[in-house]
Amino acid sequence: MGYLPIEISFHISQQRPKNGLLFWIFTLVWLVFYPNAPYLLTDLFHLSLLNAYGVNGLLRLDLHVWLYFTFVLISALSCVILGFWSLNYVATVITKRYLHGSQWLQAILVLVLTFLSSVGIYTGRFLRIHTVYLFISPELISTRLLHMWTPTMMVFVGLMTLIQLFAYWLTYLAYHQRLTQNQ
């Protein structure tokens, strides 16, 4: 699921789809699936189940542990980094297509999309509501979504937004530094 928003973003550009309504449908579908990419950051908590430390307090050299660590980290990092690329790409396309290329409006758009993504991460991680449920049985989850807004939830959403914005900013800097060097 973490790859879907990346794939969907390949079908959005300033020229396609030409129909504005179809463009917004693609963008909305992208937004519904986008939180799955940074959601993988929360999967890093599963690494605690590995019991990586021996009785002496040092990390064990257990190849099973390190293989599992490698798989989880590669999966999380690739989806998160490519997810941030798709966030930047979709925000850029929307800004150029509808907001006259305003950098300030693009920054606000990224902030809003990151906040919405954090809400999506919360609903997936703690309410166990998967993206597909929005399409299969929206009536079953609407009550849960309306009653999830608590101070603890908002703190979690704020922290996830901060983490995502920080990681997005680092990715953005690396990408734009490379573009600057190539020009």
XYZ file of C-alpha atoms in Angstrom:
183
model
C 0.000 0.000 0.000
C 2.918 2.357 0.614
C 3.777 2.313 -3.091
C 0.284 3.210 -4.380
C 0.554 6.987 -3.865
C 3.870 6.964 -5.682
C 2.331 5.139 -8.643
C -0.752 7.389 -8.665
C 1.438 10.504 -8.733
C 2.930 9.302 -12.040
C -0.511 9.819 -13.600
C -0.828 13.446 -12.498
C 0.856 16.371 -14.225
C 0.198 19.923 -15.327
C -1.200 18.583 -18.604
C -2.891 15.358 -17.441
C -5.506 14.545 -16.936
C -6.824 17.379 -19.063
C -10.257 17.227 -17.442
C -10.127 19.194 -14.172
C -12.615 16.924 -12.415
C -10.616 13.837 -13.342
C -7.437 15.573 -12.114
C -9.026 16.197 -8.698
C -10.321 12.606 -8.517
C -6.778 11.302 -9.141
C -5.425 13.763 -6.586
C -8.026 12.732 -3.994
C -7.226 9.045 -4.552
C -3.533 9.931 -4.165
C -4.327 11.732 -0.897
C -6.332 8.795 0.449
C -3.419 6.420 -0.140
C -0.550 8.845 0.609
C -0.467 8.287 4.409
C 0.508 4.665 3.733
C 4.001 5.809 2.677
C 5.014 7.684 5.861
C 2.970 5.158 7.927
C 5.857 2.766 7.400
C 7.909 4.902 9.795
C 5.709 3.587 12.600
C 6.544 0.028 11.543
C 10.019 0.619 12.949
C 8.509 -0.081 16.387
C 8.217 -3.719 15.313
C 12.001 -3.916 15.503
C 11.698 -3.964 19.304
C 10.259 -7.490 18.998
C 13.594 -8.766 17.727
C 15.267 -8.869 21.158
C 18.417 -7.570 19.554
C 20.263 -7.160 22.859
C 21.982 -10.025 24.624
C 22.071 -10.555 28.394
C 25.326 -8.548 28.503
C 23.493 -5.465 27.177
C 25.296 -5.504 23.835
C 23.731 -5.961 20.416
C 23.702 -9.601 19.336
C 25.268 -10.672 16.065
C 22.270 -12.758 15.063
C 21.921 -12.793 11.277
C 18.153 -13.361 11.498
C 17.799 -10.156 13.529
C 19.968 -8.160 11.140
C 18.233 -9.560 8.063
C 14.817 -8.598 9.469
C 16.217 -5.168 10.416
C 17.506 -4.725 6.847
C 14.179 -5.669 5.254
C 12.123 -3.396 7.511
C 14.499 -0.450 7.122
C 14.815 -0.727 3.327
C 11.044 -0.993 2.972
C 10.352 1.943 5.286
C 13.043 4.236 3.894
C 12.256 3.594 0.235
C 8.510 4.185 0.664
C 9.040 7.229 2.875
C 11.581 8.896 0.588
C 9.603 8.136 -2.578
C 6.432 9.163 -0.736
C 7.970 12.545 0.063
C 8.946 12.842 -3.592
C 5.299 12.232 -4.548
C 4.130 14.778 -1.945
C 6.480 17.385 -3.368
C 5.529 16.469 -6.939
C 1.752 16.573 -6.367
C 2.023 19.844 -4.395
C 4.124 21.345 -7.205
C 1.643 20.225 -9.872
C -1.339 21.621 -7.948
C 0.526 24.874 -7.320
C 1.551 25.312 -10.953
C -1.808 24.193 -12.330
C -4.128 26.148 -10.040
C -2.165 28.498 -7.752
C 0.032 30.352 -10.289
C 3.223 28.715 -8.993
C 3.171 30.505 -5.632
C 5.891 29.050 -3.384
C 4.070 30.266 -0.255
C 0.858 28.530 -1.263
C 2.831 25.383 -2.066
C 4.417 25.443 1.406
C 0.966 25.813 2.990
C -0.349 22.992 0.791
C 2.510 20.701 1.908
C 1.757 21.582 5.542
C -1.957 20.784 5.127
C -1.275 17.539 3.243
C 1.257 16.480 5.882
C -1.245 17.180 8.671
C -3.903 15.126 6.843
C -1.350 12.370 6.360
C -0.657 12.357 10.106
C -4.380 11.971 10.774
C -4.349 9.041 8.333
C -1.376 7.478 10.114
C -3.221 7.782 13.433
C -6.369 6.146 12.063
C -4.342 3.307 10.585
C -2.046 2.687 13.519
C -4.432 3.114 16.454
C -7.951 2.673 15.067
C -6.799 -0.012 12.622
C -8.810 1.602 9.845
C -7.228 0.750 6.535
C -7.518 2.914 3.426
C -9.542 0.271 1.630
C -12.314 0.578 4.277
C -13.057 4.062 2.953
C -14.191 2.430 -0.287
C -15.682 -0.804 1.054
C -17.661 0.337 4.102
C -17.443 4.074 4.804
C -20.594 3.974 6.949
C -18.936 1.580 9.428
C -15.970 3.836 10.113
C -17.585 7.285 10.039
C -18.563 7.180 13.745
C -15.064 6.120 14.763
C -13.557 8.919 12.683
C -15.843 11.518 14.237
C -15.058 10.428 17.811
C -11.285 10.013 17.483
C -10.440 13.683 18.140
C -8.878 13.681 21.622
C -5.993 15.696 23.074
C -3.743 12.605 22.932
C -4.642 12.040 19.288
C -3.875 15.658 18.470
C -0.462 15.429 20.181
C 0.332 12.293 18.169
C -0.803 14.012 14.953
C 1.321 17.047 15.828
C 4.390 14.893 16.471
C 3.902 12.911 13.254
C 3.421 16.145 11.327
C 6.664 17.487 12.805
C 8.558 14.274 11.969
C 7.201 14.247 8.428
C 7.925 17.926 7.824
C 11.472 17.502 9.099
C 12.087 14.435 6.905
C 10.368 16.146 3.951
C 12.569 19.214 4.429
C 15.736 17.065 4.461
C 14.591 15.254 1.314
C 13.636 18.557 -0.308
C 17.048 20.074 0.514
C 18.925 17.083 -0.888
C 16.844 17.081 -4.076
C 17.120 20.812 -4.670
C 20.818 20.879 -3.787
C 21.377 18.287 -6.509
C 19.306 20.321 -8.990
C 21.315 23.445 -8.162
C 24.609 21.608 -8.701
C 23.441 20.292 -12.092
C 22.559 23.796 -13.368
